[in-house]
Short mmCIF file of C-alpha atoms and ligand atoms in Angstrom, two decimals:
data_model
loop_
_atom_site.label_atom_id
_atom_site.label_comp_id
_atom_site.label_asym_id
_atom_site.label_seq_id
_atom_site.Cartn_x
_atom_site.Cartn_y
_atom_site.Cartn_z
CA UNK A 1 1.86 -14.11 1.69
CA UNK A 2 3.85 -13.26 4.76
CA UNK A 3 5.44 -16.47 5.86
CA UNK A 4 8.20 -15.41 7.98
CA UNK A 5 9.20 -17.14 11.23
CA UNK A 6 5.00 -18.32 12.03
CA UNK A 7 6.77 -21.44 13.84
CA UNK A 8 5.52 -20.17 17.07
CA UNK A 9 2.23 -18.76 15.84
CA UNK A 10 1.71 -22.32 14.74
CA UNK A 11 2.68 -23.73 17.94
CA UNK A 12 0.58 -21.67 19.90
CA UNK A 13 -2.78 -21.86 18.05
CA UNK A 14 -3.62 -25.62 17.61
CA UNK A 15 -7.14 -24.99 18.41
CA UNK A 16 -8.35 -24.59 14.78
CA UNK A 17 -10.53 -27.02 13.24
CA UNK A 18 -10.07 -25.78 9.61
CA UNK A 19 -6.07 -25.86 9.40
CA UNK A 20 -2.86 -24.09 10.75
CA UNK A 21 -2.09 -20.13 10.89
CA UNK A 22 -0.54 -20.14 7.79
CA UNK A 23 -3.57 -22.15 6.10
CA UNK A 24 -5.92 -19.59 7.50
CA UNK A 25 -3.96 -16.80 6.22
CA UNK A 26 -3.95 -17.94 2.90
CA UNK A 27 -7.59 -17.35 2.67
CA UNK A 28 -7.27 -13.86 1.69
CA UNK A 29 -5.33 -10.84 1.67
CA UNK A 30 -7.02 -9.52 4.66
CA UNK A 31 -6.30 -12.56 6.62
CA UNK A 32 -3.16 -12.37 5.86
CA UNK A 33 -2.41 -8.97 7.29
CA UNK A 34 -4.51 -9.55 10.19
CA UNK A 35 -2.79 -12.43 11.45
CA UNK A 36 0.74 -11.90 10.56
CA UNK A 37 0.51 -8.61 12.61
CA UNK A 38 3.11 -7.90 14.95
CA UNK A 39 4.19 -5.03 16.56
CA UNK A 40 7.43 -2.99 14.35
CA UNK A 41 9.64 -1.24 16.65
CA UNK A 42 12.82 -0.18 13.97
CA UNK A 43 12.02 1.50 10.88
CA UNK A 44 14.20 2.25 7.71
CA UNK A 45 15.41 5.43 6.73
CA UNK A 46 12.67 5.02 4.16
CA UNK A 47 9.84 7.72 4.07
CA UNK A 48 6.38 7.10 3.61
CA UNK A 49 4.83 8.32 0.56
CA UNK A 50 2.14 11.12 0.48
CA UNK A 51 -0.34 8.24 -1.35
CA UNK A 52 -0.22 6.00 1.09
CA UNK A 53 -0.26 8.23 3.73
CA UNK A 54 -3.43 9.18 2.47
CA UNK A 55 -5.01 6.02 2.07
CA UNK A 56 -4.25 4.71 5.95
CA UNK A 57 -5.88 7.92 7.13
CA UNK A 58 -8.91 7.43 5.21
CA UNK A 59 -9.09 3.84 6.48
CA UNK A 60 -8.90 5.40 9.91
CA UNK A 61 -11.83 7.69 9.35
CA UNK A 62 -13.88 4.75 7.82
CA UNK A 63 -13.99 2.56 11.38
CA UNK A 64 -17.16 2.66 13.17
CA UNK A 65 -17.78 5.18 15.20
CA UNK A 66 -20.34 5.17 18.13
CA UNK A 67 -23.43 6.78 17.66
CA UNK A 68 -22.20 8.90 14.75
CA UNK A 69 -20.68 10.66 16.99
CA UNK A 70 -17.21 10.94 15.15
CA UNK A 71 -15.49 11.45 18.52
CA UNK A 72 -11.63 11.15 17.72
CA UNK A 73 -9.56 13.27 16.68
CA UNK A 74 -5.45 11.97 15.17
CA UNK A 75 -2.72 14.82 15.58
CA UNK A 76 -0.06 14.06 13.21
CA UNK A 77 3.30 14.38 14.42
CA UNK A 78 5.90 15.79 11.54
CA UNK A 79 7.94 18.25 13.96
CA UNK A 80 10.96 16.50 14.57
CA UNK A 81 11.62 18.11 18.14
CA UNK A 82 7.98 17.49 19.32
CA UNK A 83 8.63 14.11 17.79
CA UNK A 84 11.64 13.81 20.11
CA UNK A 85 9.78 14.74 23.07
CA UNK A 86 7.45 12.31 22.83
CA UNK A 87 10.30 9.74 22.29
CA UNK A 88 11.14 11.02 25.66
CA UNK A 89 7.86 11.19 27.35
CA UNK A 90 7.19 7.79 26.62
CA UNK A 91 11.07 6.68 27.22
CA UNK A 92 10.89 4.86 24.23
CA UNK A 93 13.46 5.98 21.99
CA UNK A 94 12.43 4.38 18.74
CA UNK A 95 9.45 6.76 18.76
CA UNK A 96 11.57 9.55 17.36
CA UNK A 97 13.09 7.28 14.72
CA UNK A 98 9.16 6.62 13.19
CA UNK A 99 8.96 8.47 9.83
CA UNK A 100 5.18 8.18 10.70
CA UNK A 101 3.83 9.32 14.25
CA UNK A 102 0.19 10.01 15.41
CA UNK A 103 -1.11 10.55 19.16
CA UNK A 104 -5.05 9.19 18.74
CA UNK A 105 -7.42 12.18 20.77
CA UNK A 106 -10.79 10.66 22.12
CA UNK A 107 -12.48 13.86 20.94
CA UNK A 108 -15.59 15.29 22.64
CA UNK A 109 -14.43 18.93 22.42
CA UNK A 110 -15.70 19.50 18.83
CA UNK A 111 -19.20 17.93 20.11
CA UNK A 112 -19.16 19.94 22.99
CA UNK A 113 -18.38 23.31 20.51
CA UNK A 114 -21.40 22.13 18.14
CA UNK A 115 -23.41 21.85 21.09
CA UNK A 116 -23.31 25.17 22.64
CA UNK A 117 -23.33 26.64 18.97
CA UNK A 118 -26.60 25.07 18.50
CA UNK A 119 -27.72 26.89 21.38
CA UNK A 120 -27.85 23.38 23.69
CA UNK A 121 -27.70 25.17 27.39
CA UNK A 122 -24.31 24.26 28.79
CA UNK A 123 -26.18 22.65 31.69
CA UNK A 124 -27.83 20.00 29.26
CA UNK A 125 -24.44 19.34 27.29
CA UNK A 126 -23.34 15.51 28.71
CA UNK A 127 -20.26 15.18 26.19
CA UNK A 128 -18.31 16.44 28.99
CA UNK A 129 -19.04 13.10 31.43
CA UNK A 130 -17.38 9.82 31.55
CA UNK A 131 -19.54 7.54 29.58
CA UNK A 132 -18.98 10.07 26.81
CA UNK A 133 -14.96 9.85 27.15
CA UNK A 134 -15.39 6.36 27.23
CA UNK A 135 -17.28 6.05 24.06
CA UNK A 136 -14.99 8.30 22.21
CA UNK A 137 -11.93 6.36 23.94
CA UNK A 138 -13.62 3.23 21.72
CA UNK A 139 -13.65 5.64 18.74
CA UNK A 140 -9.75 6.16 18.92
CA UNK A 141 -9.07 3.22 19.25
CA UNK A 142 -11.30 1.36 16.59
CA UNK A 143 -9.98 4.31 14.05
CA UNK A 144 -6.36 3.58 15.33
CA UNK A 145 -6.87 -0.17 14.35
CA UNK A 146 -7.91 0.46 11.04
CA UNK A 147 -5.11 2.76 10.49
CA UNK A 148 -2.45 -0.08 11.32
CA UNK A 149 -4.22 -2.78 9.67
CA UNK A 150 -3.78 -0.04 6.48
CA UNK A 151 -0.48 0.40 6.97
CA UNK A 152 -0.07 -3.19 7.53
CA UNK A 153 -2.21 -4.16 4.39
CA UNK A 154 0.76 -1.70 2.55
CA UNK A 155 3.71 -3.32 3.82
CA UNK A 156 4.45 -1.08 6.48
CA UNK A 157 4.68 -2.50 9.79
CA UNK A 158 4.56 0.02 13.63
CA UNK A 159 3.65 -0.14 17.06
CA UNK A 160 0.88 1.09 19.33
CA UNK A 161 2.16 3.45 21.76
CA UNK A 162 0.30 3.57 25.33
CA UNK A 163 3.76 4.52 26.57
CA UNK A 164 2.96 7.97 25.24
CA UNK A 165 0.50 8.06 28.71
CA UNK A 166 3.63 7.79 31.23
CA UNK A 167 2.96 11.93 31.60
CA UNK A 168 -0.18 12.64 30.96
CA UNK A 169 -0.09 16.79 31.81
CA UNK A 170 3.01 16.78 29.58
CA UNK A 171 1.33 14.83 26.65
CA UNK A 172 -1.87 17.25 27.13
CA UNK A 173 0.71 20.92 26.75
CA UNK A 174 3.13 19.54 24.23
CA UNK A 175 -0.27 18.89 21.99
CA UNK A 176 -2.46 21.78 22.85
CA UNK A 177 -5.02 19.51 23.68
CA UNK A 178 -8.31 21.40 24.86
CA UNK A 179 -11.14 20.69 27.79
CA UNK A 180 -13.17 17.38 26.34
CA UNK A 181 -10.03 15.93 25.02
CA UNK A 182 -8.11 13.06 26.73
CA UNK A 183 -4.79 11.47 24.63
CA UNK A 184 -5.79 7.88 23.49
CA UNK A 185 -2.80 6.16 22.27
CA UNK A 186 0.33 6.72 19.93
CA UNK A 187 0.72 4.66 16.31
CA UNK A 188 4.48 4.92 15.31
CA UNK A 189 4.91 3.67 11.91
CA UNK A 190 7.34 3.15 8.83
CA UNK A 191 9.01 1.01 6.78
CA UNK A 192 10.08 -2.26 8.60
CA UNK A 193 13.40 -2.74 9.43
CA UNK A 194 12.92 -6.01 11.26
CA UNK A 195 10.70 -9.14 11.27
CA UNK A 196 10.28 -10.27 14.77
CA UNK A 197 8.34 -13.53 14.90
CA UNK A 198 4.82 -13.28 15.49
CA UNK A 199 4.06 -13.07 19.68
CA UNK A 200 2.12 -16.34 20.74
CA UNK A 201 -1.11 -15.86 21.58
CA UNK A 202 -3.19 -18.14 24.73
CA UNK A 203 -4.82 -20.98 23.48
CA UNK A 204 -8.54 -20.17 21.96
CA UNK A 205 -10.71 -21.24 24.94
CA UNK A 206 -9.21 -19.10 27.83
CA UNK A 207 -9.93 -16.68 25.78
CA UNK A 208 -13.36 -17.35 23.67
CA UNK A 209 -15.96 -18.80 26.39
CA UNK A 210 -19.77 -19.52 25.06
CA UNK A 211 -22.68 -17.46 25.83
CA UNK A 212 -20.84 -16.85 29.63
CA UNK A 213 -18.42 -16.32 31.32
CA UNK A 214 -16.92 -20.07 33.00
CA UNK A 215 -17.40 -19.50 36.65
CA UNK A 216 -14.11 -20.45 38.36
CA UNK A 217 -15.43 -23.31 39.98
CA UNK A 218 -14.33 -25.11 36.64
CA UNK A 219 -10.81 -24.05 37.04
CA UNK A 220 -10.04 -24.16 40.46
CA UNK A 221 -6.21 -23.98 39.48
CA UNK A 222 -5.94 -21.01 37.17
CA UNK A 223 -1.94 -21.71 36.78
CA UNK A 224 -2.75 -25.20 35.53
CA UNK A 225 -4.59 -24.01 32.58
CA UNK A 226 -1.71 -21.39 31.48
CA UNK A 227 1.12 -24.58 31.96
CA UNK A 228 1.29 -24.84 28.00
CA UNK A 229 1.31 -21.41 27.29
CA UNK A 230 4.11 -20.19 29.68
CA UNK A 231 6.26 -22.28 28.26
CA UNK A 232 5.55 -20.85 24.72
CA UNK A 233 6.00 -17.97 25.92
CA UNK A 234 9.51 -18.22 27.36
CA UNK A 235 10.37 -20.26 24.02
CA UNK A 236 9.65 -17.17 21.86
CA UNK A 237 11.80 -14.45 24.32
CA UNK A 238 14.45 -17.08 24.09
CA UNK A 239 14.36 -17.43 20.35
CA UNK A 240 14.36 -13.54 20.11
CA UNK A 241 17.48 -13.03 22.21
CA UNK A 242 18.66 -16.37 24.25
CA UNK A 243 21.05 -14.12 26.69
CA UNK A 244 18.08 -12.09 28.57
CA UNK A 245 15.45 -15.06 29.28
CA UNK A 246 12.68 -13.94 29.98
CA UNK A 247 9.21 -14.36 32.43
CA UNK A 248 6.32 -16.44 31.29
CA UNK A 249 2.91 -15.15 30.67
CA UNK A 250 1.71 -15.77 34.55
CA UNK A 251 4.70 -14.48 35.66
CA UNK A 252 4.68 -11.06 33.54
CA UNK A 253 0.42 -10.67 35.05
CA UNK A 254 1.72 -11.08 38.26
CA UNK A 255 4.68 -8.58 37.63
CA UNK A 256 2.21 -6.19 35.85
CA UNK A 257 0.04 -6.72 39.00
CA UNK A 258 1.93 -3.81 40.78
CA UNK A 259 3.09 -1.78 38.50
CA UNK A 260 3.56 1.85 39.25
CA UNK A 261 2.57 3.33 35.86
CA UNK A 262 0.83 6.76 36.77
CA UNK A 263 -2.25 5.50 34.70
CA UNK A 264 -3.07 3.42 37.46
CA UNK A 265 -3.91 5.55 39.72
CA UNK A 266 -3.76 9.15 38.35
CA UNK A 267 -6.27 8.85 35.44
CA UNK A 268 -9.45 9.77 36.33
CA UNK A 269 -7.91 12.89 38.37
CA UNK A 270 -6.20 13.78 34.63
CA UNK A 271 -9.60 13.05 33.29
CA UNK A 272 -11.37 15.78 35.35
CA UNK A 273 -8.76 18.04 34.57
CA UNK A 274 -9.68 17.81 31.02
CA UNK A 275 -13.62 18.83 31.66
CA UNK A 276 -14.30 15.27 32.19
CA UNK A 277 -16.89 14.21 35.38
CA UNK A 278 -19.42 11.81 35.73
C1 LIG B 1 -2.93 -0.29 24.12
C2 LIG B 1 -1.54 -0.75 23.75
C3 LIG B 1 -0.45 -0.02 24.15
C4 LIG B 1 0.84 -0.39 23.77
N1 LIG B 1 1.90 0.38 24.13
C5 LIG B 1 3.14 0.04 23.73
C6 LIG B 1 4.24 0.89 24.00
O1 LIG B 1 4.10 1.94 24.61
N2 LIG B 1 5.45 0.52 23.56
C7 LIG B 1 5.65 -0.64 22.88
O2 LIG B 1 6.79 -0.92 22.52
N3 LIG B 1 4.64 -1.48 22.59
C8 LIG B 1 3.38 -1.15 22.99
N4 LIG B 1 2.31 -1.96 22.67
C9 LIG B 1 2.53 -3.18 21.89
C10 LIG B 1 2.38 -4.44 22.76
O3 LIG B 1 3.50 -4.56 23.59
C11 LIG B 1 2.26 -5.62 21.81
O4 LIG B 1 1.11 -5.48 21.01
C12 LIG B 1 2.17 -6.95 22.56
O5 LIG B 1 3.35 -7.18 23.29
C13 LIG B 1 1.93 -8.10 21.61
O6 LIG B 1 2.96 -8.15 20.65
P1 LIG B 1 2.64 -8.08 19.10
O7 LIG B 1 1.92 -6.78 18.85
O8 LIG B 1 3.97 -8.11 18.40
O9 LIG B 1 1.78 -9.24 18.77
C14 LIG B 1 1.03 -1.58 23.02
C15 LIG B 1 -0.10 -2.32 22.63
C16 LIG B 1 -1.36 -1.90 22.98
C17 LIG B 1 -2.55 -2.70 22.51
#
């Protein structure tokens, strides 16, 4: 079992009945991986080999996919200057250091080309509106989980990469991607060459509510409620480098409040672009 550093993970989820993280864990295997996941930033040298590269991209293609509809698509990144513009794209530069790097496509375009093959008049085709990018959006992103969890369940260890999004027209060239396409998310992945202690997570019932959504009459002070948990928060950014302290988790959703990213505001126009409308 994967035991390192839970302290905080412990810490931060008291809320189950039936024992502590590690306890739970312990179950089985798939426990394990699933909650000793964290996100791997620095890889090794190492390569990863062909077999299991084949088994986390058959995971991928085993997720659920809405409606049968198969809509993803994964574009596998093994050019090493393409890999280093994406590094750049997404100003991340551990991206180009991944052995393993895929961009995740919500994928209507080969729907779309089935379609009009089958003689469906163009007019009647509705893979090409929003609900349909937003179904195949869930598609990437399921098939993207499965694929980490994989890699995970193999003793690799990589990071989810919406940072690939910060230029979206850029992103759509360097990939070729066609009309009823939109890019999803990255997955960066190797051989860990770090073990960063597992990210707290909010206590269980701000986050799990029963059969509806509290109104917010029961929690007139929202701050009061996330008390606990911002200082758990700050605890695990100190323990993880004690010179650069960092915001709680109130403060960070306030900061995030007004961010710039283009995504914000730029998406849906990048959408239509792409042959997407409602
Ligand atoms: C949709 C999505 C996009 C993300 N994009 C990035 C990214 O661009 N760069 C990065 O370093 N981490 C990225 N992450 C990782 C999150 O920062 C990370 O999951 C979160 O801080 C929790 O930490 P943990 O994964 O270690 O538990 C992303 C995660 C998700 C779900």
């Amino acid at each position: 079992m994967n035991t390192v550093n839970n302290t905080a993970a412990n810490e931060a989820a008291p809320d189950s009945a039936y024992g502590t993280h590690d306890e739970i864990a312990s179950r089985n295997g798939t426990l394990d991986v699933l909650l000793n996941r964290r996100s791997i930033r620095a890889f090794t040298d190492e390569p990863v080999n062909a077999q299991d590269v084949d088994a986390i991209e058959a995971a991928a293609q085993r997720a659920a996919t809405s409606q049968f509809y198969n809509a993803w698509s994964a574009i596998r990144i093994t050019d090493e200057d393409l890999k280093k513009k994406l590094a750049e794209v997404a100003r991340q530069p551990y991206v180009a250091t991944a052995p393993l790097l895929y961009v995740f496509i919500a994928d209507q375009h080969r729907n779309y080309r089935i379609a009009e093959a089958k003689g469906v008049a163009e007019s009647d085709i509705t893979y090409g509106t929003s609900f349909m990018l937003a179904q195949a959006q869930n598609d990437a992103v399921l098939a993207l989980h499965a694929m980490e969890t994989a890699a995970e369940s193999l003793g690799l260890g990589g990071v989810i990469l919406g940072s690939l999004l910060n230029n979206i027209d850029e992103l759509i060239e360097l990939l070729h991607l066609p009309e009823h396409t939109f890019p999803v998310l990255g997955l960066a992945l190797g051989h860990p060459a770090q073990q960063p202690q597992l990210k707290p997570r909010m206590p269980r019932e701000l986050q799990f509510f029963d059969n509806a959504y509290p109104s917010d009459d029961e929690t007139p002070d929202v701050l009061a409620q996330f008390k606990d948990f911002d200082a758990t928060v700050r605890e695990y950014y100190d323990l993880r480098d004690a010179s650069k302290p960092v915001a709680g988790f109130t403060d960070q959703i306030a900061q995030g409040a007004t961010s710039d990213a283009p995504l914000k505001k730029a998406l849906h126009s990048h959408e239509v672009k792409q042959g997407f409308a409602d």
